[in-house]
Backbone atoms as SQL, in Angstrom:
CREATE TABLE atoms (id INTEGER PRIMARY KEY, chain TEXT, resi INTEGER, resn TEXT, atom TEXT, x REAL, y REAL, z REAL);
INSERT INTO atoms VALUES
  (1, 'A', 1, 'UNK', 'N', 82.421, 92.244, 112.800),
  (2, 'A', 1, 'UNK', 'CA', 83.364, 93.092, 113.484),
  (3, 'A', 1, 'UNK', 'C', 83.903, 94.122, 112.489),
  (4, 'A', 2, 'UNK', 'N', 83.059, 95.340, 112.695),
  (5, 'A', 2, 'UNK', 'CA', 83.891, 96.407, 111.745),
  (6, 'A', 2, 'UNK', 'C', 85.278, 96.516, 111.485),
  (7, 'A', 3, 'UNK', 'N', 86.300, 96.306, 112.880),
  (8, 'A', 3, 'UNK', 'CA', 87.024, 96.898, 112.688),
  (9, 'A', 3, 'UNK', 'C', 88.306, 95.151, 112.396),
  (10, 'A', 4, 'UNK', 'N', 87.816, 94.744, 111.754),
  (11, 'A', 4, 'UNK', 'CA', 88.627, 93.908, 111.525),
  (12, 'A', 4, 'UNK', 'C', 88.650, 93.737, 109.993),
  (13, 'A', 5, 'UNK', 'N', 89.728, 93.962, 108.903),
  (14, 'A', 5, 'UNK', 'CA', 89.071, 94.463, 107.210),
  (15, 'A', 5, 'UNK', 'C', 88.926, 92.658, 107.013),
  (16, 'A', 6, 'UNK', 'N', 89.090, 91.799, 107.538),
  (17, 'A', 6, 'UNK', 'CA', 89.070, 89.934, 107.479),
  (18, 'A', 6, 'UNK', 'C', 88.248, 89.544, 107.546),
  (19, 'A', 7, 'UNK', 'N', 87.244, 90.618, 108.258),
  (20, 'A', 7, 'UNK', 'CA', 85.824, 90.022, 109.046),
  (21, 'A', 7, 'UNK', 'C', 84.872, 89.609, 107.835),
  (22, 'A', 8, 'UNK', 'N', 83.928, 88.332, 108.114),
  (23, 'A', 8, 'UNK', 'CA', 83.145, 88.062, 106.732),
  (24, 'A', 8, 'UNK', 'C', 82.207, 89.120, 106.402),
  (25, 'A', 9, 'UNK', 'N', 82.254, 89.642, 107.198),
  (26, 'A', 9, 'UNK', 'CA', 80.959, 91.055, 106.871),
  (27, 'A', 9, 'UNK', 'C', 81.549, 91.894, 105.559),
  (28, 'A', 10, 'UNK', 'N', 83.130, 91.651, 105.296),
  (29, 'A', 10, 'UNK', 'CA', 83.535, 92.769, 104.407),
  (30, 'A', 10, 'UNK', 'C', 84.154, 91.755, 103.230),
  (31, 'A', 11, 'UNK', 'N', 83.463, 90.151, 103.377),
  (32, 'A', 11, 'UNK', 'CA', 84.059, 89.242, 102.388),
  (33, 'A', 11, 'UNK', 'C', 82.737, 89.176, 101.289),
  (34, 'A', 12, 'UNK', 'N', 81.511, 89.328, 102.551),
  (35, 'A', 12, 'UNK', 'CA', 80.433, 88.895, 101.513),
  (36, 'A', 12, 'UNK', 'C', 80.189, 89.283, 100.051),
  (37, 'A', 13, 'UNK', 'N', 80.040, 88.686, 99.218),
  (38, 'A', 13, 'UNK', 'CA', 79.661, 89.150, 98.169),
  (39, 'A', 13, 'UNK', 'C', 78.741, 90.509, 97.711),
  (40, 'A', 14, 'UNK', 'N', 77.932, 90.213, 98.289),
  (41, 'A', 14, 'UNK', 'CA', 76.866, 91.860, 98.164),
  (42, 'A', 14, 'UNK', 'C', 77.791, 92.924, 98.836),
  (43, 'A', 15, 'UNK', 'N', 79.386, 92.558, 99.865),
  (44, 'A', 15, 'UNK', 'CA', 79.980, 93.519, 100.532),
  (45, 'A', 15, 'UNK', 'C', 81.010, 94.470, 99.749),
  (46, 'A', 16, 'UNK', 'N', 81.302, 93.938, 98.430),
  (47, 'A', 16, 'UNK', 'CA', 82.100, 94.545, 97.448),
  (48, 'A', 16, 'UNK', 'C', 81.039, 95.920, 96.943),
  (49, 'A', 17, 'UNK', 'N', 80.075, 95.893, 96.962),
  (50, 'A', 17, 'UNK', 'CA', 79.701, 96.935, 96.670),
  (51, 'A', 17, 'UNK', 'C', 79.284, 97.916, 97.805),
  (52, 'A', 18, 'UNK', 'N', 79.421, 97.592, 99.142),
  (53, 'A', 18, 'UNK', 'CA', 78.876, 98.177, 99.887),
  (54, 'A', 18, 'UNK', 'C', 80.559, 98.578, 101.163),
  (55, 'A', 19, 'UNK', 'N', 80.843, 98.627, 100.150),
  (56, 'A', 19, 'UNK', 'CA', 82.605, 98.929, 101.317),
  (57, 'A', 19, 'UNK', 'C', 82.698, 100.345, 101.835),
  (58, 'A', 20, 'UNK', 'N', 82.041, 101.419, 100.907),
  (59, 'A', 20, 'UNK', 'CA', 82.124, 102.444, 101.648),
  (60, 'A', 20, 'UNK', 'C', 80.946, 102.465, 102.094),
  (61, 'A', 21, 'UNK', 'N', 79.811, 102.263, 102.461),
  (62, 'A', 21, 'UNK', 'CA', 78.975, 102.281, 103.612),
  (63, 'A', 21, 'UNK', 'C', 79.187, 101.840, 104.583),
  (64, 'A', 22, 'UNK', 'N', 79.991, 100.369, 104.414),
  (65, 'A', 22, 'UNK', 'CA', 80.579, 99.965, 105.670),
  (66, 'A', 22, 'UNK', 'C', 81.696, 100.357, 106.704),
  (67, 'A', 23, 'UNK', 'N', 82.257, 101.298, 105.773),
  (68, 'A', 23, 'UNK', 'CA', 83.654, 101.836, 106.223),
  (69, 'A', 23, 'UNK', 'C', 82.658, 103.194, 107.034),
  (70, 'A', 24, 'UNK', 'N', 81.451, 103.671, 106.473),
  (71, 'A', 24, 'UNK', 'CA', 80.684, 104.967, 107.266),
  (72, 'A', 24, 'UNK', 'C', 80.034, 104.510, 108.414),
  (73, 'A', 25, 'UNK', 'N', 79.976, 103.238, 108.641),
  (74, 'A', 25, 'UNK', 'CA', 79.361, 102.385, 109.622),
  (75, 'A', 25, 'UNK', 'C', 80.698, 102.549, 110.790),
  (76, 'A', 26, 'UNK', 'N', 81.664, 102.665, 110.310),
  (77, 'A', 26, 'UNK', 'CA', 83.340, 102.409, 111.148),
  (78, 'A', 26, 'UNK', 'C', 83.397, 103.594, 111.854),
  (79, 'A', 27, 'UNK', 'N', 83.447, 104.637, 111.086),
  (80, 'A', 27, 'UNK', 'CA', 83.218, 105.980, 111.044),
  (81, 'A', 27, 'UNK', 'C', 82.282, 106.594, 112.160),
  (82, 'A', 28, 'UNK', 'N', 81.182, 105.940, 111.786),
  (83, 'A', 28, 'UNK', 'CA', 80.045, 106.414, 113.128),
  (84, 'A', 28, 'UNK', 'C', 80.728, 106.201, 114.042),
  (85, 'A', 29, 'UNK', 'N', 80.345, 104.566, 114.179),
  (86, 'A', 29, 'UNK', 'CA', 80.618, 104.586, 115.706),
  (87, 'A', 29, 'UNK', 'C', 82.196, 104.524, 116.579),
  (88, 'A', 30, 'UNK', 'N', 82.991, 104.977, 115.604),
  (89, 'A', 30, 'UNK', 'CA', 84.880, 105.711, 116.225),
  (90, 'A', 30, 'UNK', 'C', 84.499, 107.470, 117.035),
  (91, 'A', 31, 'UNK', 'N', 83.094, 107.687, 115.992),
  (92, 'A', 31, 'UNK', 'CA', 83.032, 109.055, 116.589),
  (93, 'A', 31, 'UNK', 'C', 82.251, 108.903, 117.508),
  (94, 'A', 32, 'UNK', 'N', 81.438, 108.137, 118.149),
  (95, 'A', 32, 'UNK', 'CA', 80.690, 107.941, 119.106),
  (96, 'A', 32, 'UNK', 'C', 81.417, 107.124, 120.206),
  (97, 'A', 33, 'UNK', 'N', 82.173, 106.104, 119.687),
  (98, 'A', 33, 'UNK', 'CA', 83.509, 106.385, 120.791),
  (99, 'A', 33, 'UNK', 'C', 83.844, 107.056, 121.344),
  (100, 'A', 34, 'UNK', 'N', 84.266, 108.427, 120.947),
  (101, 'A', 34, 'UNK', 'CA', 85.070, 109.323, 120.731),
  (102, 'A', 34, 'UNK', 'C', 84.049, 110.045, 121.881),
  (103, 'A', 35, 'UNK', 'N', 83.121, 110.104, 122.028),
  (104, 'A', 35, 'UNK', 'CA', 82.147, 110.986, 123.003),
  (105, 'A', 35, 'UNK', 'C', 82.497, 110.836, 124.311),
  (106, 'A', 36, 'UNK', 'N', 82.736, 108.860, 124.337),
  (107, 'A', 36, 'UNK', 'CA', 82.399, 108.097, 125.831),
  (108, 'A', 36, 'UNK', 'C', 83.533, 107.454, 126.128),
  (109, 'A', 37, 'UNK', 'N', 84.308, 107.456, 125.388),
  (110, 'A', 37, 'UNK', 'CA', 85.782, 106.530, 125.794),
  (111, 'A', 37, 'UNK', 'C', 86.508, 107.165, 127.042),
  (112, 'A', 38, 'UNK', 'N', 86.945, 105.827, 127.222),
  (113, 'A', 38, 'UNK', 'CA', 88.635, 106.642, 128.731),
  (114, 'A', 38, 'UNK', 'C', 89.563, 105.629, 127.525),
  (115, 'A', 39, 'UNK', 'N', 90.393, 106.010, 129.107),
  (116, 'A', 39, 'UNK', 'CA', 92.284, 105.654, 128.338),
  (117, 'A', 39, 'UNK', 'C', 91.826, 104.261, 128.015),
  (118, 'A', 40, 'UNK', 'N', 91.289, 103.198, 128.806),
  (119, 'A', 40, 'UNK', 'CA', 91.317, 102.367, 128.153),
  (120, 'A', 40, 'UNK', 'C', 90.846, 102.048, 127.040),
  (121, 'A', 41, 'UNK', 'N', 90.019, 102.673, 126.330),
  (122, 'A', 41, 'UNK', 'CA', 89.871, 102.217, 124.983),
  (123, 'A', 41, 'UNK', 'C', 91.110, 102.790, 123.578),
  (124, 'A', 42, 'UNK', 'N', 92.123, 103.059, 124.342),
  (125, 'A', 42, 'UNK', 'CA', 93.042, 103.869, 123.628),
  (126, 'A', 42, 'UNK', 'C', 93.413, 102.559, 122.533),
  (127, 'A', 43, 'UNK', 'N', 94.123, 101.353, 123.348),
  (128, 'A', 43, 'UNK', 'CA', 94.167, 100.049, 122.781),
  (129, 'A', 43, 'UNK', 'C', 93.356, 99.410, 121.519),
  (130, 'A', 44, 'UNK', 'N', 92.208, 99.364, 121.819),
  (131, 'A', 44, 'UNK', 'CA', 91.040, 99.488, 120.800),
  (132, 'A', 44, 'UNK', 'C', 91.192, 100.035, 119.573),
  (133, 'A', 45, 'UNK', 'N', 91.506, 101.882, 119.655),
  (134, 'A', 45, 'UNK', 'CA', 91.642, 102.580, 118.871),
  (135, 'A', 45, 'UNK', 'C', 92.684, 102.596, 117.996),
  (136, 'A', 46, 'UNK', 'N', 93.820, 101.672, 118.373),
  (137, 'A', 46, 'UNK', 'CA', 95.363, 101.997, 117.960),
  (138, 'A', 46, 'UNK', 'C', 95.469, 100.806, 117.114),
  (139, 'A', 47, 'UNK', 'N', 94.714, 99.464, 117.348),
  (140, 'A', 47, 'UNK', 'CA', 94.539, 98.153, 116.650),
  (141, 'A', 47, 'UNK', 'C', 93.922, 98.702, 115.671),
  (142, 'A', 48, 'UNK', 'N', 93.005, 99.824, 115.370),
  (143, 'A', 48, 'UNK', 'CA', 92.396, 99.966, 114.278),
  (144, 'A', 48, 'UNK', 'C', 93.085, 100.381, 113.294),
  (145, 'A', 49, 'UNK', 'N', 94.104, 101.575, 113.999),
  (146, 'A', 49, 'UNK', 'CA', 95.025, 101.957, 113.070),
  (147, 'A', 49, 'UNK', 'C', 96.369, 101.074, 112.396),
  (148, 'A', 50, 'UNK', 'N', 96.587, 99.748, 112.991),
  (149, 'A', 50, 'UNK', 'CA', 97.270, 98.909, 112.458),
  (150, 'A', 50, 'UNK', 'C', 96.099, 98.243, 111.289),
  (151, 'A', 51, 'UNK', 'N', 95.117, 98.460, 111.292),
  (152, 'A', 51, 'UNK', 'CA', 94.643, 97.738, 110.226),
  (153, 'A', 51, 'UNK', 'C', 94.427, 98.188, 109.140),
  (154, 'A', 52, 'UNK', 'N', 94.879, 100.062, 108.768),
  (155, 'A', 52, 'UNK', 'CA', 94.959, 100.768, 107.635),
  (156, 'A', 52, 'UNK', 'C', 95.205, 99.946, 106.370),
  (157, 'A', 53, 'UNK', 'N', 96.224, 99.563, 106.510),
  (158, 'A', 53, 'UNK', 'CA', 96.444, 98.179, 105.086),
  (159, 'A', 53, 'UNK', 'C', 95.647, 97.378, 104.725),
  (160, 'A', 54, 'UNK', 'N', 94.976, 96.970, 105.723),
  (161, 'A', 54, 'UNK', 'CA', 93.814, 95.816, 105.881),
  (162, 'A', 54, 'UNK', 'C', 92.519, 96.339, 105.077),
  (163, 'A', 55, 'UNK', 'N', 92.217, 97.780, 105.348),
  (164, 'A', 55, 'UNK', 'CA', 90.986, 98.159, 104.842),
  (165, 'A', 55, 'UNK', 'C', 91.636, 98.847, 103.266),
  (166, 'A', 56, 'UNK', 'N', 92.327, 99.249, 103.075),
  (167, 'A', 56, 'UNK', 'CA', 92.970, 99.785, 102.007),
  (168, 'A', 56, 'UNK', 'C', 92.663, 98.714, 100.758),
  (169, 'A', 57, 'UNK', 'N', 93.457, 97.915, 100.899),
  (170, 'A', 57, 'UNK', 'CA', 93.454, 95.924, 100.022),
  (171, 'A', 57, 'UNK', 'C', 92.034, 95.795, 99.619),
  (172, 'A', 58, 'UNK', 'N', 91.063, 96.525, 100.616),
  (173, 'A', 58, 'UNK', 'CA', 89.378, 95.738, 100.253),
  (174, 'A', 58, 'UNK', 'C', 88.767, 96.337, 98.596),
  (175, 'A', 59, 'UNK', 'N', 89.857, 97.362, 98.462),
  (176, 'A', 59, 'UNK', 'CA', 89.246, 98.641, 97.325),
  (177, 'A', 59, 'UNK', 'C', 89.984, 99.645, 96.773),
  (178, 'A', 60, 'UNK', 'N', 90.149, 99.504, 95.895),
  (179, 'A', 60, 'UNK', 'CA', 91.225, 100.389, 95.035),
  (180, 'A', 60, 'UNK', 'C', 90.580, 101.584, 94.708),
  (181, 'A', 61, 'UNK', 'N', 88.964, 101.952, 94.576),
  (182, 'A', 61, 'UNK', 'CA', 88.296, 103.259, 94.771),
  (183, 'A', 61, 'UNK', 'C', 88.602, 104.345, 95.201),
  (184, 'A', 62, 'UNK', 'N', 89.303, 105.186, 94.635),
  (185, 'A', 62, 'UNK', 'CA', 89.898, 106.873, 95.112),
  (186, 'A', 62, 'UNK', 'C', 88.933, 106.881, 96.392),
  (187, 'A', 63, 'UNK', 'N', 87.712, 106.905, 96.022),
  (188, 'A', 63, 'UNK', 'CA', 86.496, 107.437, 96.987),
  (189, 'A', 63, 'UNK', 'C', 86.522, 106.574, 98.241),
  (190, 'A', 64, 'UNK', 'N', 86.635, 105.399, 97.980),
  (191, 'A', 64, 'UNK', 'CA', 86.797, 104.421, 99.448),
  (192, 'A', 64, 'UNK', 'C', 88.067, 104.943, 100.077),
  (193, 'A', 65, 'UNK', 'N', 89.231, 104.875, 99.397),
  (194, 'A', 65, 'UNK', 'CA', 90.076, 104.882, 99.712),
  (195, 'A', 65, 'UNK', 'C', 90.729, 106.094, 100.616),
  (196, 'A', 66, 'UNK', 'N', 89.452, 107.263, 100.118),
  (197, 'A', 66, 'UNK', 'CA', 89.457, 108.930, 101.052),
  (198, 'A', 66, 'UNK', 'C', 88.719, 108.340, 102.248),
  (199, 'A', 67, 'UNK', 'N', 87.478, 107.083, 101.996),
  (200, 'A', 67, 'UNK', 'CA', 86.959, 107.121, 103.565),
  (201, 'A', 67, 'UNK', 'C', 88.160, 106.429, 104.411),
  (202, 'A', 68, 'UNK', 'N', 88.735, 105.385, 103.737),
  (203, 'A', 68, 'UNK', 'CA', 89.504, 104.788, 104.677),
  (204, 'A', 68, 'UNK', 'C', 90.179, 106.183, 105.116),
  (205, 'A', 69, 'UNK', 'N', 90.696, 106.679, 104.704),
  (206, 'A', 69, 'UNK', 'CA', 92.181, 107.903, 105.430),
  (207, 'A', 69, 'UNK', 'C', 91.523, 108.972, 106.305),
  (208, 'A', 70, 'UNK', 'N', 90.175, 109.013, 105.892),
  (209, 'A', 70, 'UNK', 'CA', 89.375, 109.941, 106.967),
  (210, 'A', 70, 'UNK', 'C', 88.701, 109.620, 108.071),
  (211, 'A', 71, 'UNK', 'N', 88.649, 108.003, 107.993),
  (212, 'A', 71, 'UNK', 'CA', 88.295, 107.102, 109.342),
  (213, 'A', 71, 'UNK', 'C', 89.275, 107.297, 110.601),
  (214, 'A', 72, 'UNK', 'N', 90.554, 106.977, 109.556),
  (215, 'A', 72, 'UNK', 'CA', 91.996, 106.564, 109.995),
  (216, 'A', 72, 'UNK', 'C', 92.563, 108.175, 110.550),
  (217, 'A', 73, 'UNK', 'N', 91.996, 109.337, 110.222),
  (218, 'A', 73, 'UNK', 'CA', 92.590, 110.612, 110.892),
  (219, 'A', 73, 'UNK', 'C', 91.396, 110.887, 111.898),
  (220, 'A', 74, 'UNK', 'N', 90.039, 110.444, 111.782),
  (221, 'A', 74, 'UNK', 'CA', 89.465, 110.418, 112.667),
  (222, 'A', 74, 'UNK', 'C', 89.679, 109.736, 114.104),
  (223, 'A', 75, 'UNK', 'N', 90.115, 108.588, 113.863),
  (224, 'A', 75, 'UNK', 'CA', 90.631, 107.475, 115.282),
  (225, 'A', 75, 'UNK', 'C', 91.853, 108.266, 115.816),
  (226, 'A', 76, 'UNK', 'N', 92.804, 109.040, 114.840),
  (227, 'A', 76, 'UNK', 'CA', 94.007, 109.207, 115.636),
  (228, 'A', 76, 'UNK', 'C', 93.246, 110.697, 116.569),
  (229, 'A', 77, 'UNK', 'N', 92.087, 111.581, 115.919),
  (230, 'A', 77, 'UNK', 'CA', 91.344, 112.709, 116.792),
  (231, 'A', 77, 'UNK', 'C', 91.051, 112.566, 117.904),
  (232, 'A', 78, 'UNK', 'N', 90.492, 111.213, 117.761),
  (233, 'A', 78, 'UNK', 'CA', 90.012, 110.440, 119.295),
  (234, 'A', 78, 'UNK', 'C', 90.433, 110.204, 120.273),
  (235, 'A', 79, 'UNK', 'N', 91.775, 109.580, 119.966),
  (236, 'A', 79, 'UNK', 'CA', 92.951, 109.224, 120.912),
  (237, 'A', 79, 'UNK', 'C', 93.413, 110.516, 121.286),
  (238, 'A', 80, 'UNK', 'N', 93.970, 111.298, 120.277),
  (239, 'A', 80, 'UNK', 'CA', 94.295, 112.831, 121.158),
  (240, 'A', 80, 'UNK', 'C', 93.595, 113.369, 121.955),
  (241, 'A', 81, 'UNK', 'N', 91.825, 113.107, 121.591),
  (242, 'A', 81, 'UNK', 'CA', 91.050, 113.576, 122.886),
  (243, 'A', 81, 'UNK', 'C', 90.879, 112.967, 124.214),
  (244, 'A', 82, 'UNK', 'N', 91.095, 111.540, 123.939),
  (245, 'A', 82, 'UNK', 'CA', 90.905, 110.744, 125.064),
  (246, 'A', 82, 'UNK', 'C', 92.372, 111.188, 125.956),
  (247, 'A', 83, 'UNK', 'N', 93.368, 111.151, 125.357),
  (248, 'A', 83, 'UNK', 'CA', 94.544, 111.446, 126.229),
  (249, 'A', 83, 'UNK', 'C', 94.855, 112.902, 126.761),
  (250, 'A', 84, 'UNK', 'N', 93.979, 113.557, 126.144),
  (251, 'A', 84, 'UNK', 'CA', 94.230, 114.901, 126.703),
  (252, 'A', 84, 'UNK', 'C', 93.130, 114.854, 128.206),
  (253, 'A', 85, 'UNK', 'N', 92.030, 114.108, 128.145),
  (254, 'A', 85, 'UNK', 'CA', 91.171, 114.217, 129.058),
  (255, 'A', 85, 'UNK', 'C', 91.953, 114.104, 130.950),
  (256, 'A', 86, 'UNK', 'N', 90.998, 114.962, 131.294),
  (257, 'A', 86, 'UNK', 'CA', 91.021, 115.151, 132.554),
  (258, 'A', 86, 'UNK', 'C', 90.776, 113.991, 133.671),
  (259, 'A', 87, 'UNK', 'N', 91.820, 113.758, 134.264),
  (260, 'A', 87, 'UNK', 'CA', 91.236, 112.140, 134.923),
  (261, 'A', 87, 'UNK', 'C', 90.213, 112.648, 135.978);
């Protein structure tokens, strides 16, 4: 589960080196969300953003640490689009 920073996918050992690929894995598919979502996935989107701390803790990396904040301004893009949409 990407979007959970607890999930064992981001405990594994080989996953310390692979945190910002995984965080571009998050990334994809928030923006491919972002294509097909309604209001209800607003919920979805907003749990992710409570987990900013969560993914932050995984990596002290300037560079991770720009994907996390560019994931995290990406999800809030989404939600503005989804709520602006036309019912």
């Amino acid at each position: 589960d990407f979007g959970n920073p607890n999930a064992s996918i981001f405990r594994l050992k080989l996953s310390t080196r692979m945190l910002s690929c995984l965080m571009d894995h998050l990334l994809l598919t928030i923006r491919a969300l972002g294509r097909v979502a309604h209001l209800a996935d607003i919920g979805l989107l907003k749990t992710l953003l409570e987990q900013t701390n969560g993914f932050n803790r995984l990596d002290q990396h300037p560079a991770y640490a720009l994907r996390v904040k560019q994931t995290m301004k990406t999800i809030k893009q989404v939600i503005g689009r989804i709520q602006n949409q036309k019912p």
